[in-house]
Short mmCIF file of C-alpha atoms in Angstrom, two decimals:
data_model
loop_
_atom_site.label_atom_id
_atom_site.label_comp_id
_atom_site.label_asym_id
_atom_site.label_seq_id
_atom_site.Cartn_x
_atom_site.Cartn_y
_atom_site.Cartn_z
CA MET Q 1 125.98 111.52 62.52
CA LEU Q 2 128.16 113.61 64.86
CA LYS Q 3 125.05 115.35 66.15
CA TRP Q 4 123.44 112.04 67.08
CA LEU Q 5 126.65 110.82 68.73
CA SER Q 6 126.73 113.98 70.84
CA ILE Q 7 123.12 113.46 71.91
CA LEU Q 8 123.87 109.82 72.77
CA CYS Q 9 126.86 110.88 74.90
CA ILE Q 10 124.71 113.36 76.80
CA ILE Q 11 122.09 110.69 77.50
CA VAL Q 12 124.76 108.28 78.76
CA LEU Q 13 126.29 110.94 81.01
CA VAL Q 14 122.92 111.80 82.52
CA ALA Q 15 122.20 108.13 83.13
CA MET Q 16 125.56 107.69 84.85
CA THR Q 17 124.81 110.55 87.26
CA VAL Q 18 121.55 108.97 88.42
CA SER Q 19 122.15 106.77 91.44
CA ALA Q 20 120.57 103.35 91.70
CA ALA Q 21 119.03 104.44 95.00
CA ASP Q 22 116.14 106.39 93.58
CA ALA Q 23 112.96 104.42 94.21
CA CYS Q 24 110.38 106.20 96.38
CA THR Q 25 106.70 106.56 95.49
CA SER Q 26 103.92 108.70 96.99
CA VAL Q 27 100.20 109.01 96.30
CA ARG Q 28 97.15 110.83 97.64
CA ILE Q 29 93.46 109.96 97.44
CA LYS Q 30 90.26 111.74 98.47
CA THR Q 31 87.12 109.97 99.64
CA ASP Q 32 83.75 111.09 98.30
CA ASP Q 33 82.98 112.70 101.67
CA GLY Q 34 86.16 114.79 101.76
CA TYR Q 35 88.72 112.75 103.70
CA VAL Q 36 92.28 113.04 102.40
CA LEU Q 37 94.81 110.22 102.75
CA TYR Q 38 98.44 110.11 101.68
CA ALA Q 39 100.90 107.21 101.47
CA ARG Q 40 104.49 106.67 100.41
CA THR Q 41 107.17 104.02 100.20
CA MET Q 42 110.78 104.44 101.28
CA GLU Q 43 113.33 102.60 99.19
CA PHE Q 44 117.04 102.97 99.75
CA ALA Q 45 120.16 100.85 99.46
CA LEU Q 46 121.60 101.80 102.85
CA PRO Q 47 119.72 100.98 106.08
CA MET Q 48 117.60 103.99 107.03
CA LYS Q 49 117.63 103.12 110.76
CA SER Q 50 114.32 104.95 111.07
CA ILE Q 51 112.05 105.44 114.05
CA VAL Q 52 108.90 107.53 114.41
CA SER Q 53 109.88 110.87 115.96
CA VAL Q 54 107.39 112.88 117.99
CA ILE Q 55 108.30 116.58 118.01
CA PRO Q 56 106.17 118.86 120.22
CA LYS Q 57 105.56 122.47 119.35
CA GLY Q 58 108.16 124.81 120.78
CA THR Q 59 111.05 122.53 119.84
CA LYS Q 60 114.03 124.61 118.68
CA PHE Q 61 115.83 123.90 115.41
CA GLN Q 62 118.80 125.42 113.62
CA GLY Q 63 119.58 124.84 109.97
CA THR Q 64 122.79 123.26 108.69
CA LEU Q 65 125.08 125.16 106.31
CA PRO Q 66 126.98 123.61 103.37
CA ASP Q 67 130.14 123.42 105.50
CA GLY Q 68 128.31 121.15 107.93
CA THR Q 69 128.01 123.66 110.77
CA SER Q 70 124.71 124.23 112.57
CA LYS Q 71 124.75 127.97 112.01
CA GLY Q 72 121.82 128.35 109.64
CA MET Q 73 118.24 129.48 110.09
CA VAL Q 74 116.81 129.25 113.61
CA TRP Q 75 113.17 128.42 114.23
CA ASN Q 76 110.87 127.10 116.94
CA ALA Q 77 108.22 124.55 116.00
CA LYS Q 78 104.85 126.27 115.74
CA TYR Q 79 103.09 122.91 115.42
CA GLY Q 80 103.73 119.44 116.77
CA VAL Q 81 104.99 116.88 114.25
CA VAL Q 82 104.99 113.08 113.98
CA GLY Q 83 106.98 111.26 111.32
CA MET Q 84 109.79 108.99 110.21
CA ASN Q 85 113.36 110.08 110.78
CA ALA Q 86 116.61 108.64 109.41
CA ALA Q 87 119.81 107.42 111.06
CA GLY Q 88 118.82 108.87 114.42
CA MET Q 89 118.96 112.43 113.12
CA PRO Q 90 116.45 114.89 114.65
CA ILE Q 91 114.80 115.48 111.28
CA ILE Q 92 111.66 114.22 109.58
CA VAL Q 93 111.84 112.64 106.12
CA ASP Q 94 108.11 111.88 105.97
CA GLY Q 95 105.32 112.81 108.37
CA MET Q 96 102.39 114.99 109.33
CA ASN Q 97 101.61 117.69 111.86
CA GLU Q 98 98.78 118.47 114.25
CA LYS Q 99 97.00 120.57 111.58
CA GLY Q 100 96.76 117.68 109.11
CA LEU Q 101 99.60 118.84 106.83
CA ALA Q 102 101.62 115.93 105.42
CA ALA Q 103 104.94 116.09 103.58
CA GLY Q 104 107.67 113.80 102.35
CA ALA Q 105 111.19 114.01 100.93
CA LEU Q 106 111.79 111.69 97.96
CA LEU Q 107 115.09 110.94 96.28
CA PHE Q 108 115.86 113.10 93.24
CA PRO Q 109 119.23 111.91 91.87
CA GLY Q 110 120.87 113.34 88.79
CA PHE Q 111 118.81 116.54 88.77
CA ALA Q 112 118.81 118.11 92.25
CA GLY Q 113 120.82 121.31 92.26
CA TYR Q 114 120.44 123.55 95.30
CA GLU Q 115 121.07 127.22 95.80
CA PRO Q 116 124.69 128.39 96.15
CA SER Q 117 126.05 129.09 99.59
CA ASP Q 118 125.93 132.73 100.72
CA PRO Q 119 127.30 133.45 104.23
CA ALA Q 120 125.39 136.74 104.28
CA LYS Q 121 122.12 134.76 104.09
CA ALA Q 122 122.92 132.11 106.67
CA ASN Q 123 119.94 133.19 108.80
CA THR Q 124 117.54 131.98 106.07
CA THR Q 125 119.54 128.90 105.03
CA MET Q 126 118.99 125.21 105.77
CA ALA Q 127 120.21 121.91 104.36
CA GLN Q 128 118.18 120.01 101.79
CA TYR Q 129 117.44 117.22 104.27
CA GLU Q 130 115.91 119.66 106.80
CA VAL Q 131 113.17 121.05 104.55
CA ILE Q 132 110.41 118.62 105.55
CA THR Q 133 111.02 119.22 109.26
CA TRP Q 134 110.83 122.96 108.67
CA ILE Q 135 107.64 122.71 106.61
CA LEU Q 136 105.75 120.47 109.02
CA SER Q 137 106.77 122.43 112.11
CA ASN Q 138 105.73 125.79 110.65
CA PHE Q 139 102.68 125.53 108.40
CA ALA Q 140 99.07 124.33 108.45
CA THR Q 141 98.16 124.46 104.75
CA VAL Q 142 99.76 124.14 101.33
CA ASP Q 143 98.95 127.80 100.63
CA GLU Q 144 101.04 128.79 103.65
CA VAL Q 145 103.94 126.66 102.40
CA ARG Q 146 103.73 128.28 98.96
CA GLU Q 147 104.33 131.68 100.52
CA GLY Q 148 106.68 130.70 103.32
CA ILE Q 149 109.24 128.85 101.24
CA LYS Q 150 109.85 131.87 99.01
CA GLY Q 151 112.06 133.39 101.69
CA ILE Q 152 114.11 130.25 102.38
CA ARG Q 153 117.50 129.31 100.96
CA VAL Q 154 118.03 125.56 100.54
CA CYS Q 155 121.67 124.53 100.12
CA GLU Q 156 123.36 121.16 99.82
CA ALA Q 157 124.99 119.67 102.89
CA SER Q 158 126.19 116.15 103.64
CA ALA Q 159 123.77 114.21 105.83
CA PRO Q 160 125.41 111.96 108.43
CA GLU Q 161 125.79 108.41 107.06
CA PHE Q 162 124.24 109.36 103.69
CA GLY Q 163 126.36 112.15 102.23
CA PRO Q 164 124.98 114.94 99.98
CA ILE Q 165 121.67 113.18 99.40
CA PRO Q 166 119.55 114.65 96.52
CA LEU Q 167 115.91 115.30 97.43
CA HIS Q 168 112.70 116.88 96.23
CA TYR Q 169 109.51 117.33 98.22
CA VAL Q 170 105.76 116.77 98.12
CA VAL Q 171 103.28 118.52 100.45
CA HIS Q 172 99.59 117.72 101.04
CA ASP Q 173 97.00 119.37 103.27
CA ALA Q 174 93.68 118.25 104.72
CA LYS Q 175 91.75 120.03 101.95
CA GLY Q 176 93.48 117.92 99.29
CA ASP Q 177 95.77 120.64 97.95
CA CYS Q 178 99.21 119.42 96.85
CA ILE Q 179 102.48 120.91 95.62
CA VAL Q 180 105.88 119.60 94.55
CA ILE Q 181 109.06 121.54 95.40
CA GLU Q 182 112.25 120.91 93.41
CA HIS Q 183 115.62 122.59 93.21
CA VAL Q 184 117.29 122.32 89.81
CA LYS Q 185 120.40 124.21 88.66
CA GLY Q 186 120.34 126.42 91.74
CA LYS Q 187 116.72 127.49 91.31
CA MET Q 188 113.62 126.47 93.26
CA ASN Q 189 110.67 125.28 91.15
CA LEU Q 190 107.24 124.97 92.76
CA TYR Q 191 104.53 122.97 90.95
CA ASP Q 192 100.85 122.53 91.66
CA ASN Q 193 100.16 118.79 91.78
CA PRO Q 194 96.41 118.16 91.43
CA LEU Q 195 97.04 114.47 90.67
CA GLY Q 196 98.76 113.99 94.02
CA VAL Q 197 101.50 111.58 92.87
CA LEU Q 198 105.29 111.76 92.93
CA THR Q 199 108.25 109.44 92.44
CA ASN Q 200 111.84 110.47 91.69
CA SER Q 201 113.79 111.64 88.63
CA PRO Q 202 113.45 113.26 86.11
CA PRO Q 203 111.86 116.56 87.27
CA PHE Q 204 108.13 116.80 87.85
CA ASP Q 205 107.34 118.84 84.72
CA TRP Q 206 108.97 116.13 82.55
CA MET Q 207 106.90 113.49 84.35
CA MET Q 208 103.68 115.33 83.53
CA ILE Q 209 104.61 115.46 79.84
CA ASP Q 210 105.52 111.77 79.86
CA LEU Q 211 101.99 110.91 81.04
CA ARG Q 212 100.77 111.82 77.55
CA ASN Q 213 102.31 108.57 76.34
CA PHE Q 214 99.69 106.67 78.32
CA VAL Q 215 96.44 108.47 77.52
CA ASN Q 216 95.12 105.24 75.97
CA LEU Q 217 94.97 103.47 79.34
CA THR Q 218 91.51 102.91 80.80
CA ALA Q 219 89.92 100.83 83.53
CA VAL Q 220 87.28 99.63 81.05
CA ASN Q 221 88.02 96.46 79.08
CA VAL Q 222 88.43 96.95 75.33
CA PRO Q 223 85.76 95.33 73.10
CA GLU Q 224 86.35 92.20 71.09
CA LEU Q 225 87.78 92.71 67.62
CA LYS Q 226 86.22 91.36 64.42
CA LEU Q 227 88.57 90.77 61.47
CA GLN Q 228 87.47 89.18 58.18
CA GLY Q 229 84.76 87.19 59.92
CA THR Q 230 87.05 86.15 62.76
CA THR Q 231 86.34 87.35 66.29
CA LEU Q 232 89.32 88.02 68.52
CA GLU Q 233 88.17 87.94 72.12
CA GLN Q 234 90.04 89.27 75.13
CA LEU Q 235 92.17 86.79 77.03
CA GLY Q 236 90.80 88.07 80.33
CA GLN Q 237 90.07 91.09 82.47
CA GLY Q 238 92.26 94.18 82.40
CA THR Q 239 92.57 94.75 78.67
CA GLY Q 240 91.96 98.49 79.08
CA MET Q 241 95.18 98.73 81.09
CA LEU Q 242 97.20 96.74 78.55
CA GLY Q 243 100.56 98.49 78.38
CA LEU Q 244 100.51 99.72 81.99
CA PRO Q 245 104.21 99.73 83.00
CA GLY Q 246 105.19 97.11 85.54
CA ASP Q 247 108.86 97.94 86.04
CA PHE Q 248 110.36 99.93 88.92
CA THR Q 249 111.75 102.95 87.06
CA PRO Q 250 110.53 106.26 88.52
CA PRO Q 251 108.52 107.41 85.45
CA HIS Q 252 106.77 104.05 85.17
CA ARG Q 253 106.03 103.79 88.88
CA LEU Q 254 104.40 107.21 88.62
CA VAL Q 255 102.24 106.05 85.70
CA ARG Q 256 101.25 102.88 87.55
CA ILE Q 257 100.38 104.56 90.85
CA LEU Q 258 98.44 107.29 89.03
CA ALA Q 259 96.45 104.77 86.97
CA LEU Q 260 95.48 102.86 90.10
CA SER Q 261 94.58 105.89 92.19
CA GLN Q 262 92.52 107.49 89.42
CA SER Q 263 90.70 104.36 88.25
CA ALA Q 264 89.67 103.01 91.65
CA TYR Q 265 86.02 103.57 92.53
CA PRO Q 266 85.45 106.41 95.04
CA VAL Q 267 85.03 105.23 98.61
CA HIS Q 268 83.18 106.71 101.58
CA GLY Q 269 84.67 107.40 104.97
CA PRO Q 270 88.21 107.36 106.37
CA ASP Q 271 88.36 103.62 107.03
CA ALA Q 272 87.46 102.77 103.44
CA GLY Q 273 89.89 105.43 102.24
CA LEU Q 274 92.65 103.97 104.37
CA SER Q 275 92.01 100.48 103.01
CA LEU Q 276 92.11 101.81 99.46
CA ILE Q 277 95.33 103.78 99.77
CA MET Q 278 97.07 100.88 101.52
CA THR Q 279 96.05 98.62 98.64
CA ILE Q 280 97.30 101.10 96.05
CA ILE Q 281 100.67 101.84 97.66
CA ASN Q 282 101.48 98.13 98.03
CA ASN Q 283 101.58 97.90 94.21
CA VAL Q 284 105.00 99.58 94.17
CA ASP Q 285 106.73 97.63 96.95
CA ILE Q 286 110.17 96.46 95.80
CA PRO Q 287 111.33 93.06 97.09
CA LYS Q 288 114.96 92.84 98.13
CA GLY Q 289 116.93 91.81 95.05
CA ALA Q 290 114.42 92.91 92.40
CA VAL Q 291 116.32 96.19 91.80
CA ARG Q 292 120.09 95.71 91.80
CA GLY Q 293 122.99 98.05 91.27
CA LYS Q 294 126.49 97.15 90.20
CA GLY Q 295 128.15 97.49 93.58
CA ASP Q 296 129.63 94.66 95.63
CA LYS Q 297 127.43 92.48 97.84
CA GLY Q 298 124.22 94.29 97.00
CA ALA Q 299 125.41 97.69 98.26
CA ASP Q 300 123.49 99.47 95.49
CA ASP Q 301 120.30 97.40 95.72
CA ASP Q 302 117.06 99.27 96.36
CA PHE Q 303 114.26 97.70 98.38
CA THR Q 304 111.23 98.88 100.31
CA GLN Q 305 112.34 99.47 103.90
CA TRP Q 306 109.13 100.99 105.22
CA VAL Q 307 105.80 102.35 104.04
CA THR Q 308 103.71 105.10 105.64
CA ALA Q 309 100.13 106.27 105.32
CA ALA Q 310 98.66 109.46 106.77
CA ASP Q 311 94.99 110.02 107.61
CA LEU Q 312 94.94 113.82 107.40
CA GLY Q 313 91.42 114.14 108.81
CA ARG Q 314 91.72 111.92 111.89
CA LYS Q 315 95.43 112.78 112.20
CA ARG Q 316 96.77 109.24 112.34
CA PHE Q 317 100.21 108.26 111.09
CA TYR Q 318 100.40 104.61 109.94
CA PHE Q 319 103.45 102.54 109.05
CA HIS Q 320 104.70 99.05 108.27
CA THR Q 321 108.21 97.73 107.64
CA LEU Q 322 109.93 95.21 105.42
CA GLU Q 323 110.01 92.69 108.25
CA ASN Q 324 106.50 93.31 109.56
CA LYS Q 325 103.71 93.94 107.05
CA ASN Q 326 101.10 94.54 109.76
CA TRP Q 327 100.14 98.21 109.84
CA HIS Q 328 100.54 100.16 113.09
CA TYR Q 329 99.66 103.78 113.77
CA VAL Q 330 100.45 106.71 116.02
CA ASP Q 331 97.58 108.99 117.04
CA VAL Q 332 99.17 112.37 116.37
CA MET Q 333 97.08 114.42 118.79
CA LYS Q 334 97.26 111.84 121.58
CA VAL Q 335 101.03 111.37 121.44
CA LEU Q 336 101.69 115.13 121.26
CA GLU Q 337 99.47 115.90 124.23
CA GLY Q 338 101.68 116.75 127.16
CA ALA Q 339 104.92 115.87 125.36
CA LYS Q 340 107.73 117.84 126.99
CA GLY Q 341 110.47 116.94 124.54
CA VAL Q 342 111.22 114.88 121.44
CA LEU Q 343 109.90 111.32 121.84
CA SER Q 344 110.56 108.14 119.85
CA VAL Q 345 108.32 105.30 118.74
CA PRO Q 346 110.25 102.21 117.57
CA ILE Q 347 109.14 100.66 114.29
CA ASP Q 348 111.00 97.34 114.66
CA ILE Q 349 107.95 95.57 116.08
CA PRO Q 350 107.98 91.76 116.24
CA VAL Q 351 105.68 90.13 113.71
CA ASP Q 352 102.41 88.86 115.17
CA TYR Q 353 100.16 86.81 112.90
CA PRO Q 354 97.10 85.87 115.00
CA ASP Q 355 96.11 82.22 114.90
CA VAL Q 356 92.35 82.12 114.24
CA SER Q 357 92.05 78.33 114.00
CA SER Q 358 89.87 78.21 117.12
CA THR Q 359 87.22 80.40 115.49
CA ALA Q 360 86.26 77.67 113.02
CA HIS Q 361 82.58 76.67 113.41
#
């Protein structure tokens, strides 16, 4: 009995350390002719105040140390980058570069544990919220990231307006290769991710084991059942997916987004691929109020603030927001051409629903 009480206490303590703000989802698909597309949602309780940042190659960066000083690793952007920032900070939380490499930082509460501070290694140190900017500005492929990150020290620092935000990372390249990078108990773990999906906590290896609970799911309807001369017919379509989780917890969002991305028929061409991935990612949008914390006046409520999609072949970065569901995009190569400094593209675009009444005939 005491053993079970101890286990229960541990479970409760872990649950208490996991913030309510932990609902991001990402997914990748490949078309049958080799195009790779990636999409993700951004959920958070606090306003992200995001814009699309355009960072030309040659831009200089310096990493932040745990004490908040900008005295960490110095680097110059080898590649131009386009992506979402947060709170006006000159960092990318989700984006792609001119080589078709895409990467995103997703919340990882309750489990993120970065490397300890070491002043002697400040020249290879950066804050956890700077990792995506560093990756996208330095590498062209997932293989390059695998090697390059081995020499980097990621430490925890407080991000302006957000505090010591816990993150893990997903990286995709134009060939379809994908990895997940997590820091747990002071150690970096790097996972191959052939399925191309990621949400939040618990760690990625636990998520992969949890998928075994859903091996019965299939896109094919189950047959009718005959019992003692009585035929039990299906109530409708979708019986093969009976039991597919519909809640917003991170493990169940991962199951849902994986089931949809793996069961959809293959499509041909980037336009069809874009339509498919936009359809899939919209299945995990969280309306404001559907996920509530216990704070005052909805301070802990998660909701989908913006969604992005990246066409890694044509190098287009798409987005829509909570207020405007119409997709817009930035042509990565076009906007980087001739850019002399960091540029901004606002995402708070007024809603425009075209009136097509006059086309009736």
